[in-house]
Short mmCIF file of N, CA and C in Angstrom, two decimals:
data_model
loop_
_atom_site.label_atom_id
_atom_site.label_comp_id
_atom_site.label_asym_id
_atom_site.label_seq_id
_atom_site.Cartn_x
_atom_site.Cartn_y
_atom_site.Cartn_z
N UNK A 1 97.88 -28.65 -74.75
CA UNK A 1 99.11 -29.87 -74.74
C UNK A 1 99.95 -30.06 -73.64
N UNK A 2 100.02 -29.03 -72.79
CA UNK A 2 100.88 -28.96 -72.04
C UNK A 2 99.89 -29.72 -70.73
N UNK A 3 98.84 -29.53 -70.76
CA UNK A 3 97.78 -30.34 -69.43
C UNK A 3 97.82 -31.71 -69.67
N UNK A 4 97.66 -32.07 -70.94
CA UNK A 4 97.60 -33.44 -71.30
C UNK A 4 98.85 -34.40 -70.78
N UNK A 5 100.05 -33.61 -70.82
CA UNK A 5 101.57 -33.85 -70.72
C UNK A 5 101.45 -33.97 -69.12
N UNK A 6 101.05 -33.02 -68.44
CA UNK A 6 101.18 -33.10 -66.88
C UNK A 6 100.06 -33.92 -66.77
N UNK A 7 99.11 -34.19 -67.06
CA UNK A 7 98.43 -35.38 -66.48
C UNK A 7 98.87 -36.54 -66.83
N UNK A 8 99.89 -36.91 -67.75
CA UNK A 8 100.19 -38.54 -68.06
C UNK A 8 101.11 -38.53 -67.10
N UNK A 9 102.05 -37.47 -67.05
CA UNK A 9 103.05 -37.61 -65.81
C UNK A 9 102.56 -37.94 -64.49
N UNK A 10 101.38 -37.11 -64.47
CA UNK A 10 101.08 -37.68 -63.25
C UNK A 10 100.39 -39.01 -62.99
N UNK A 11 99.97 -39.34 -63.84
CA UNK A 11 99.19 -40.62 -63.55
C UNK A 11 100.62 -41.53 -63.54
N UNK A 12 101.62 -41.54 -64.33
CA UNK A 12 102.36 -42.21 -64.54
C UNK A 12 103.33 -42.54 -62.96
N UNK A 13 103.42 -41.23 -62.16
CA UNK A 13 104.11 -41.31 -61.36
C UNK A 13 103.73 -41.80 -60.05
N UNK A 14 102.29 -41.58 -60.19
CA UNK A 14 100.86 -42.24 -58.99
C UNK A 14 101.26 -43.71 -59.33
N UNK A 15 101.15 -44.29 -60.54
CA UNK A 15 101.25 -45.51 -60.87
C UNK A 15 102.71 -46.10 -60.06
N UNK A 16 103.77 -45.55 -60.33
CA UNK A 16 105.00 -45.69 -59.91
C UNK A 16 104.98 -45.76 -58.49
N UNK A 17 104.73 -44.95 -57.76
CA UNK A 17 104.55 -44.88 -56.57
C UNK A 17 103.34 -45.96 -55.85
N UNK A 18 102.93 -46.62 -56.63
CA UNK A 18 102.09 -47.68 -55.83
C UNK A 18 102.34 -48.76 -55.73
N UNK A 19 103.57 -48.81 -57.12
CA UNK A 19 104.27 -50.18 -57.27
C UNK A 19 105.08 -50.28 -56.34
N UNK A 20 105.81 -49.17 -55.88
CA UNK A 20 106.88 -49.17 -54.76
C UNK A 20 106.62 -48.95 -53.36
N UNK A 21 105.42 -48.85 -52.96
CA UNK A 21 104.83 -48.67 -52.00
C UNK A 21 104.90 -50.02 -51.08
N UNK A 22 105.29 -50.30 -49.81
CA UNK A 22 105.28 -51.19 -48.95
C UNK A 22 104.16 -51.95 -48.51
N UNK A 23 103.99 -52.90 -48.76
CA UNK A 23 102.69 -54.05 -48.35
C UNK A 23 102.88 -54.18 -46.69
N UNK A 24 102.38 -53.59 -45.97
CA UNK A 24 102.32 -53.78 -44.52
C UNK A 24 101.46 -55.11 -44.00
N UNK A 25 102.14 -56.07 -43.87
CA UNK A 25 100.92 -57.00 -43.15
C UNK A 25 100.16 -56.90 -41.90
N UNK A 26 99.08 -57.40 -42.01
CA UNK A 26 98.09 -57.00 -40.95
C UNK A 26 96.93 -57.78 -40.90
N UNK A 27 96.01 -57.22 -39.99
CA UNK A 27 94.46 -57.86 -39.86
C UNK A 27 93.67 -57.10 -39.31
N UNK A 28 92.43 -57.13 -39.38
CA UNK A 28 91.13 -56.53 -39.13
C UNK A 28 91.19 -57.25 -37.51
N UNK A 29 91.08 -56.88 -36.32
CA UNK A 29 90.98 -57.62 -35.10
C UNK A 29 89.54 -57.73 -35.34
N UNK A 30 88.90 -58.60 -34.49
CA UNK A 30 87.88 -58.78 -34.15
C UNK A 30 87.03 -58.75 -32.46
N UNK A 31 86.02 -58.41 -32.22
CA UNK A 31 85.68 -58.15 -30.61
C UNK A 31 85.29 -59.74 -29.98
N UNK A 32 84.78 -59.56 -29.02
CA UNK A 32 84.24 -60.79 -28.34
C UNK A 32 83.10 -61.41 -28.76
N UNK A 33 82.62 -60.46 -29.80
CA UNK A 33 81.15 -61.34 -30.27
C UNK A 33 81.66 -61.43 -31.98
N UNK A 34 82.92 -61.49 -32.35
CA UNK A 34 83.20 -61.56 -33.72
C UNK A 34 83.07 -60.60 -34.64
N UNK A 35 82.80 -59.66 -34.47
CA UNK A 35 82.54 -58.36 -35.43
C UNK A 35 84.27 -57.75 -35.39
N UNK A 36 84.14 -56.92 -36.45
CA UNK A 36 85.14 -56.12 -36.50
C UNK A 36 85.18 -54.87 -35.69
N UNK A 37 85.77 -54.08 -35.28
CA UNK A 37 85.70 -52.75 -34.87
C UNK A 37 85.66 -51.63 -35.36
N UNK A 38 84.58 -50.76 -35.07
CA UNK A 38 83.94 -49.71 -36.44
C UNK A 38 84.60 -48.51 -35.81
N UNK A 39 85.07 -47.68 -36.79
CA UNK A 39 85.98 -46.72 -36.31
C UNK A 39 85.06 -45.52 -37.28
N UNK A 40 85.30 -44.29 -36.69
CA UNK A 40 84.76 -43.22 -37.63
C UNK A 40 85.33 -42.21 -38.01
N UNK A 41 86.71 -42.00 -37.70
CA UNK A 41 87.70 -41.23 -38.41
C UNK A 41 88.85 -41.84 -39.12
N UNK A 42 89.16 -42.06 -40.13
CA UNK A 42 90.08 -42.79 -41.23
C UNK A 42 91.50 -42.06 -40.61
N UNK A 43 92.42 -43.07 -40.81
CA UNK A 43 93.78 -42.61 -40.50
C UNK A 43 94.16 -42.84 -38.90
N UNK A 44 95.36 -41.82 -38.46
CA UNK A 44 95.42 -41.93 -37.25
C UNK A 44 94.50 -42.43 -36.13
N UNK A 45 94.32 -43.02 -35.49
CA UNK A 45 93.11 -43.15 -34.22
C UNK A 45 93.61 -43.72 -32.69
N UNK A 46 93.63 -43.06 -31.94
CA UNK A 46 94.03 -43.76 -30.46
C UNK A 46 93.03 -44.66 -29.94
N UNK A 47 91.34 -44.74 -30.55
CA UNK A 47 90.82 -45.69 -30.25
C UNK A 47 91.26 -47.23 -30.88
N UNK A 48 91.69 -46.88 -31.78
CA UNK A 48 92.50 -48.32 -32.81
C UNK A 48 93.57 -49.15 -32.08
N UNK A 49 94.20 -47.69 -31.89
CA UNK A 49 95.95 -48.18 -31.44
C UNK A 49 95.67 -48.94 -30.37
N UNK A 50 94.66 -48.78 -29.21
CA UNK A 50 94.27 -49.25 -27.68
C UNK A 50 93.76 -50.84 -28.44
N UNK A 51 93.04 -50.74 -29.34
CA UNK A 51 92.13 -52.22 -29.82
C UNK A 51 93.52 -53.00 -30.25
N UNK A 52 94.18 -52.34 -31.00
CA UNK A 52 95.38 -53.21 -31.44
C UNK A 52 96.33 -53.55 -30.22
N UNK A 53 96.42 -52.68 -29.28
CA UNK A 53 97.47 -53.18 -28.18
C UNK A 53 96.81 -54.41 -27.33
N UNK A 54 95.38 -54.46 -27.11
CA UNK A 54 94.84 -55.48 -26.44
C UNK A 54 94.72 -57.08 -27.30
N UNK A 55 95.35 -56.62 -28.60
CA UNK A 55 95.50 -57.78 -29.54
C UNK A 55 97.01 -58.19 -29.51
N UNK A 56 97.79 -57.60 -28.55
CA UNK A 56 98.82 -57.78 -28.72
C UNK A 56 100.18 -57.03 -29.91
N UNK A 57 99.73 -56.07 -30.36
CA UNK A 57 100.59 -55.20 -31.45
C UNK A 57 100.74 -53.90 -31.05
N UNK A 58 101.46 -53.23 -31.50
CA UNK A 58 101.84 -52.01 -30.92
C UNK A 58 101.07 -50.47 -31.84
N UNK A 59 100.78 -51.24 -32.86
CA UNK A 59 100.23 -49.93 -33.91
C UNK A 59 99.13 -50.39 -34.68
N UNK A 60 98.39 -49.29 -34.61
CA UNK A 60 96.93 -49.46 -35.43
C UNK A 60 96.37 -48.47 -35.77
N UNK A 61 95.35 -48.16 -36.85
CA UNK A 61 95.01 -47.11 -37.46
C UNK A 61 93.13 -47.44 -38.01
N UNK A 62 92.83 -46.57 -38.23
CA UNK A 62 91.37 -46.39 -39.00
C UNK A 62 91.57 -46.70 -40.69
N UNK A 63 91.08 -47.94 -40.82
CA UNK A 63 91.34 -48.00 -42.60
C UNK A 63 89.95 -48.84 -43.05
N UNK A 64 89.23 -48.32 -43.81
CA UNK A 64 87.90 -48.57 -44.60
C UNK A 64 86.72 -48.70 -43.63
N UNK A 65 86.65 -47.68 -42.39
CA UNK A 65 85.85 -47.64 -41.36
C UNK A 65 86.15 -48.93 -40.19
N UNK A 66 87.09 -49.57 -40.22
CA UNK A 66 87.37 -50.66 -39.56
C UNK A 66 89.08 -50.36 -39.10
N UNK A 67 89.06 -50.96 -37.51
CA UNK A 67 90.68 -50.75 -37.13
C UNK A 67 91.17 -51.63 -38.07
N UNK A 68 92.43 -51.15 -38.35
CA UNK A 68 93.30 -52.46 -38.70
C UNK A 68 94.67 -52.05 -37.97
N UNK A 69 94.98 -53.37 -37.80
CA UNK A 69 96.42 -53.73 -36.83
C UNK A 69 97.48 -54.01 -38.03
N UNK A 70 98.74 -53.29 -37.79
CA UNK A 70 99.90 -53.87 -38.90
C UNK A 70 100.56 -54.79 -37.84
N UNK A 71 100.82 -55.87 -38.63
CA UNK A 71 101.58 -57.00 -37.95
C UNK A 71 100.79 -58.01 -37.10
N UNK A 72 99.52 -57.69 -37.21
CA UNK A 72 98.26 -58.83 -36.43
C UNK A 72 98.22 -60.20 -37.01
N UNK A 73 99.23 -61.32 -36.26
CA UNK A 73 99.05 -62.42 -36.95
C UNK A 73 97.51 -63.04 -37.05
N UNK A 74 97.30 -64.09 -37.50
CA UNK A 74 96.04 -64.70 -37.69
C UNK A 74 95.70 -65.02 -36.42
N UNK A 75 96.62 -65.89 -35.71
CA UNK A 75 96.28 -66.58 -34.22
C UNK A 75 95.53 -65.55 -33.42
N UNK A 76 95.97 -63.88 -33.36
CA UNK A 76 95.52 -62.98 -32.62
C UNK A 76 94.37 -62.23 -32.79
N UNK A 77 93.84 -62.62 -34.27
CA UNK A 77 92.58 -61.99 -34.49
C UNK A 77 91.49 -62.07 -33.86
N UNK A 78 91.25 -63.07 -33.26
CA UNK A 78 90.14 -63.40 -32.27
C UNK A 78 90.32 -62.45 -31.02
N UNK A 79 89.62 -62.27 -30.39
CA UNK A 79 89.68 -61.42 -28.89
C UNK A 79 90.53 -62.12 -27.87
N UNK A 80 89.83 -63.70 -27.86
CA UNK A 80 89.77 -64.31 -26.82
C UNK A 80 91.32 -65.30 -27.03
N UNK A 81 91.54 -65.53 -28.27
CA UNK A 81 93.04 -66.38 -28.77
C UNK A 81 94.05 -65.06 -28.18
N UNK A 82 93.85 -63.80 -28.94
CA UNK A 82 94.93 -62.43 -28.16
C UNK A 82 94.89 -62.84 -27.09
N UNK A 83 93.88 -62.54 -26.17
CA UNK A 83 94.03 -62.56 -24.46
C UNK A 83 94.82 -63.98 -24.13
N UNK A 84 94.31 -65.11 -24.65
CA UNK A 84 94.89 -66.11 -24.09
C UNK A 84 96.46 -66.39 -24.21
N UNK A 85 97.16 -65.83 -25.70
CA UNK A 85 98.28 -65.71 -26.04
C UNK A 85 99.40 -64.65 -25.42
N UNK A 86 98.54 -63.82 -25.29
CA UNK A 86 99.23 -62.74 -24.13
C UNK A 86 99.02 -62.50 -22.81
N UNK A 87 98.08 -63.42 -22.24
CA UNK A 87 97.93 -62.92 -20.86
C UNK A 87 99.05 -63.68 -20.00
N UNK A 88 99.61 -62.68 -18.72
CA UNK A 88 100.27 -63.41 -18.24
C UNK A 88 100.51 -63.93 -16.94
N UNK A 89 98.65 -63.69 -16.59
CA UNK A 89 98.12 -64.20 -15.59
C UNK A 89 98.00 -66.01 -15.14
N UNK A 90 98.81 -66.46 -14.83
CA UNK A 90 98.65 -68.16 -14.70
C UNK A 90 97.57 -68.56 -13.81
N UNK A 91 96.99 -67.95 -13.32
CA UNK A 91 95.61 -68.38 -12.44
C UNK A 91 94.44 -68.78 -13.73
N UNK A 92 94.52 -67.57 -14.68
CA UNK A 92 93.78 -67.89 -15.61
C UNK A 92 93.97 -68.71 -16.88
N UNK A 93 95.23 -68.95 -17.19
CA UNK A 93 95.69 -69.79 -18.22
C UNK A 93 96.89 -70.55 -17.71
N UNK A 94 96.65 -71.55 -17.38
CA UNK A 94 97.96 -72.25 -16.18
C UNK A 94 98.92 -72.82 -17.36
N UNK A 95 99.93 -72.83 -17.13
CA UNK A 95 101.09 -73.11 -18.24
C UNK A 95 100.90 -74.39 -18.61
N UNK A 96 100.75 -74.61 -20.18
CA UNK A 96 100.64 -75.76 -20.82
C UNK A 96 99.55 -76.08 -21.52
N UNK A 97 98.15 -75.16 -21.18
CA UNK A 97 96.74 -74.95 -21.38
C UNK A 97 96.33 -73.97 -21.89
#
């Protein structure tokens, strides 16, 4: 009987935690070929963090075997769009173009 009570309590607390968790917006960035970046180890990943920095955001991690970037806007998902939006080289992207 105690086991059933603990099980019910565990399920209830898990559901309560899921309902209160913050849903951080973000996106899966895409490479120059339009593919999502694969990653091997779930969780914190220096590789994914570097990918996300190249797309203009500071933090990312491996989720669902793909790099996930927190706060990555739709306009910066594509590699070339992100490069154009964040590049400071005026020779490559003159002002106004």
